[in-house]
Amino acid sequence: MAKIDNPEYMEPKNQELFKQLGIDSLIYPELLAAKDIINGLKMSWVRQRWDVQDGALVMLGIKLRKTCEILDKPLRDISGPDDPYHVVAIKRKNETIIPGGNETLQQEDLAYFMTTKEYIPYIRKLTGKEHYVDVKNVMVMGGGRTAVRAVKTMPEYMNVKIIEANEQRCDRLNELLDDDRALIIHGDGRDVSLLQEEGIRSTQAFVALTG
């Protein structure tokens, strides 16, 4: 296994070289972070998401509120063999519970659901998260490599603004993101008046990526 810092190493044409060096797996931290950011933006109602077995299964960590339909019911009654999901763990305050059939889901629990991609909308309805808005307007604080990687992989329907304090980096961002994927703003992302001027009130997601 090797940690890399150059996205070119991830290209298929370079994989054979690494195999010859005895390296089976490459880790590119900025790419992993970008994927987590995109997952969070596309599913703002989910706290955590993991794709298991190359996406064959999906585990979703969801904070349960009073709108959840399955609170205070034994898991044996709501998550049986014929149901398309399984509650694999519950985080309740500082305690992590591996639940049995008599366990119940309670308000403010962070519950982990194992399911398949096709049933994600079903889990969203079941947990009462349908009222969460879909993210379209995104503001990114900091224009480093993780920000660039994330913006390049964002869905086309998302509008992105990057606030970067370094003027030279702003010029570089305009070169790296020359396909109009993002509006680059030179300024301090901690400046409240700047954030208001750039539309923070109509922004559904704020991604902080500074040191």
GROMACS .gro file of N, CA, C and O in nm, residues 59-101:
model
  172
   59MET      N    1  -2.385   0.180   0.386
   59MET     CA    2  -2.417   0.202   0.527
   59MET      C    3  -2.434   0.351   0.550
   59MET      O    4  -2.347   0.431   0.514
   60LEU      N    5  -2.547   0.388   0.608
   60LEU     CA    6  -2.582   0.527   0.631
   60LEU      C    7  -2.593   0.555   0.780
   60LEU      O    8  -2.666   0.486   0.851
   61GLY      N    9  -2.522   0.656   0.827
   61GLY     CA   10  -2.535   0.701   0.965
   61GLY      C   11  -2.630   0.820   0.969
   61GLY      O   12  -2.602   0.924   0.910
   62ILE      N   13  -2.744   0.804   1.036
   62ILE     CA   14  -2.852   0.904   1.032
   62ILE      C   15  -2.891   0.946   1.172
   62ILE      O   16  -2.921   0.861   1.257
   63LYS      N   17  -2.895   1.075   1.197
   63LYS     CA   18  -2.941   1.129   1.325
   63LYS      C   19  -3.094   1.126   1.326
   63LYS      O   20  -3.159   1.181   1.237
   64LEU      N   21  -3.150   1.063   1.426
   64LEU     CA   22  -3.295   1.045   1.431
   64LEU      C   23  -3.362   1.157   1.510
   64LEU      O   24  -3.323   1.187   1.622
   65ARG      N   25  -3.463   1.216   1.448
   65ARG     CA   26  -3.543   1.321   1.512
   65ARG      C   27  -3.685   1.270   1.533
   65ARG      O   28  -3.717   1.156   1.499
   66LYS      N   29  -3.770   1.355   1.584
   66LYS     CA   30  -3.907   1.314   1.616
   66LYS      C   31  -3.989   1.280   1.491
   66LYS      O   32  -4.094   1.216   1.500
   67THR      N   33  -3.941   1.321   1.372
   67THR     CA   34  -4.012   1.290   1.248
   67THR      C   35  -3.988   1.147   1.200
   67THR      O   36  -4.052   1.102   1.105
   68CYS      N   37  -3.898   1.074   1.266
   68CYS     CA   38  -3.869   0.936   1.227
   68CYS      C   39  -3.989   0.846   1.256
   68CYS      O   40  -4.045   0.849   1.366
   69GLU      N   41  -4.026   0.763   1.158
   69GLU     CA   42  -4.147   0.680   1.170
   69GLU      C   43  -4.126   0.557   1.260
   69GLU      O   44  -4.224   0.495   1.301
   70ILE      N   45  -4.004   0.520   1.286
   70ILE     CA   46  -3.979   0.390   1.351
   70ILE      C   47  -3.918   0.404   1.490
   70ILE      O   48  -3.850   0.312   1.538
   71LEU      N   49  -3.944   0.515   1.556
   71LEU     CA   50  -3.895   0.533   1.692
   71LEU      C   51  -3.973   0.446   1.790
   71LEU      O   52  -4.092   0.418   1.771
   72ASP      N   53  -3.904   0.402   1.896
   72ASP     CA   54  -3.966   0.333   2.010
   72ASP      C   55  -4.035   0.202   1.973
   72ASP      O   56  -4.127   0.158   2.042
   73LYS      N   57  -3.990   0.140   1.864
   73LYS     CA   58  -4.045   0.010   1.824
   73LYS      C   59  -3.932  -0.093   1.825
   73LYS      O   60  -3.823  -0.063   1.778
   74PRO      N   61  -3.956  -0.213   1.877
   74PRO     CA   62  -3.851  -0.314   1.877
   74PRO      C   63  -3.800  -0.342   1.736
   74PRO      O   64  -3.881  -0.350   1.641
   75LEU      N   65  -3.671  -0.355   1.722
   75LEU     CA   66  -3.614  -0.377   1.589
   75LEU      C   67  -3.667  -0.504   1.524
   75LEU      O   68  -3.677  -0.513   1.402
   76ARG      N   69  -3.704  -0.603   1.606
   76ARG     CA   70  -3.755  -0.728   1.548
   76ARG      C   71  -3.885  -0.704   1.472
   76ARG      O   72  -3.922  -0.783   1.383
   77ASP      N   73  -3.957  -0.594   1.507
   77ASP     CA   74  -4.084  -0.563   1.441
   77ASP      C   75  -4.067  -0.474   1.319
   77ASP      O   76  -4.157  -0.467   1.234
   78ILE      N   77  -3.955  -0.404   1.309
   78ILE     CA   78  -3.940  -0.306   1.200
   78ILE      C   79  -3.824  -0.339   1.106
   78ILE      O   80  -3.809  -0.276   1.001
   79SER      N   81  -3.742  -0.437   1.142
   79SER     CA   82  -3.625  -0.467   1.060
   79SER      C   83  -3.606  -0.618   1.054
   79SER      O   84  -3.508  -0.673   1.103
   80GLY      N   85  -3.703  -0.685   0.988
   80GLY     CA   86  -3.699  -0.830   0.976
   80GLY      C   87  -3.634  -0.876   0.848
   80GLY      O   88  -3.583  -0.795   0.769
   81PRO      N   89  -3.635  -1.006   0.822
   81PRO     CA   90  -3.572  -1.062   0.702
   81PRO      C   91  -3.628  -1.008   0.571
   81PRO      O   92  -3.559  -1.005   0.469
   82ASP      N   93  -3.754  -0.964   0.573
   82ASP     CA   94  -3.818  -0.918   0.450
   82ASP      C   95  -3.803  -0.767   0.429
   82ASP      O   96  -3.848  -0.714   0.327
   83ASP      N   97  -3.745  -0.699   0.525
   83ASP     CA   98  -3.725  -0.554   0.512
   83ASP      C   99  -3.592  -0.526   0.441
   83ASP      O  100  -3.494  -0.599   0.461
   84PRO      N  101  -3.587  -0.419   0.361
   84PRO     CA  102  -3.468  -0.393   0.278
   84PRO      C  103  -3.357  -0.318   0.350
   84PRO      O  104  -3.278  -0.248   0.288
   85TYR      N  105  -3.350  -0.330   0.481
   85TYR     CA  106  -3.244  -0.265   0.556
   85TYR      C  107  -3.221  -0.340   0.687
   85TYR      O  108  -3.304  -0.420   0.730
   86HIS      N  109  -3.108  -0.309   0.750
   86HIS     CA  110  -3.077  -0.368   0.879
   86HIS      C  111  -3.004  -0.263   0.962
   86HIS      O  112  -2.912  -0.197   0.913
   87VAL      N  113  -3.047  -0.243   1.085
   87VAL     CA  114  -2.980  -0.149   1.175
   87VAL      C  115  -2.863  -0.222   1.239
   87VAL      O  116  -2.882  -0.314   1.320
   88VAL      N  117  -2.741  -0.181   1.203
   88VAL     CA  118  -2.622  -0.256   1.247
   88VAL      C  119  -2.559  -0.198   1.372
   88VAL      O  120  -2.483  -0.266   1.441
   89ALA      N  121  -2.586  -0.071   1.402
   89ALA     CA  122  -2.529  -0.010   1.522
   89ALA      C  123  -2.608   0.115   1.557
   89ALA      O  124  -2.674   0.176   1.472
   90ILE      N  125  -2.600   0.152   1.685
   90ILE     CA  126  -2.666   0.274   1.734
   90ILE      C  127  -2.568   0.349   1.823
   90ILE      O  128  -2.510   0.290   1.915
   91LYS      N  129  -2.550   0.476   1.796
   91LYS     CA  130  -2.468   0.561   1.885
   91LYS      C  131  -2.565   0.644   1.969
   91LYS      O  132  -2.640   0.726   1.917
   92ARG      N  133  -2.566   0.619   2.099
   92ARG     CA  134  -2.658   0.688   2.190
   92ARG      C  135  -2.575   0.761   2.295
   92ARG      O  136  -2.514   0.700   2.380
   93LYS      N  137  -2.569   0.893   2.281
   93LYS     CA  138  -2.482   0.977   2.364
   93LYS      C  139  -2.339   0.926   2.350
   93LYS      O  140  -2.283   0.927   2.241
   94ASN      N  141  -2.278   0.877   2.456
   94ASN     CA  142  -2.140   0.830   2.448
   94ASN      C  143  -2.129   0.679   2.436
   94ASN      O  144  -2.020   0.623   2.446
   95GLU      N  145  -2.242   0.613   2.414
   95GLU     CA  146  -2.245   0.467   2.411
   95GLU      C  147  -2.272   0.417   2.269
   95GLU      O  148  -2.358   0.470   2.199
   96THR      N  149  -2.197   0.317   2.227
   96THR     CA  150  -2.222   0.251   2.100
   96THR      C  151  -2.288   0.116   2.126
   96THR      O  152  -2.235   0.034   2.202
   97ILE      N  153  -2.404   0.094   2.064
   97ILE     CA  154  -2.484  -0.026   2.088
   97ILE      C  155  -2.488  -0.111   1.962
   97ILE      O  156  -2.518  -0.060   1.853
   98ILE      N  157  -2.455  -0.239   1.974
   98ILE     CA  158  -2.480  -0.336   1.867
   98ILE      C  159  -2.614  -0.400   1.900
   98ILE      O  160  -2.624  -0.482   1.991
   99PRO      N  161  -2.719  -0.359   1.830
   99PRO     CA  162  -2.855  -0.390   1.877
   99PRO      C  163  -2.900  -0.533   1.851
   99PRO      O  164  -2.861  -0.597   1.753
  100GLY      N  165  -2.983  -0.582   1.943
  100GLY     CA  166  -3.055  -0.707   1.925
  100GLY      C  167  -3.199  -0.676   1.887
  100GLY      O  168  -3.238  -0.560   1.873
  101GLY      N  169  -3.280  -0.779   1.878
  101GLY     CA  170  -3.418  -0.762   1.834
  101GLY      C  171  -3.505  -0.683   1.929
  101GLY      O  172  -3.605  -0.623   1.888
   0.00000   0.00000   0.00000
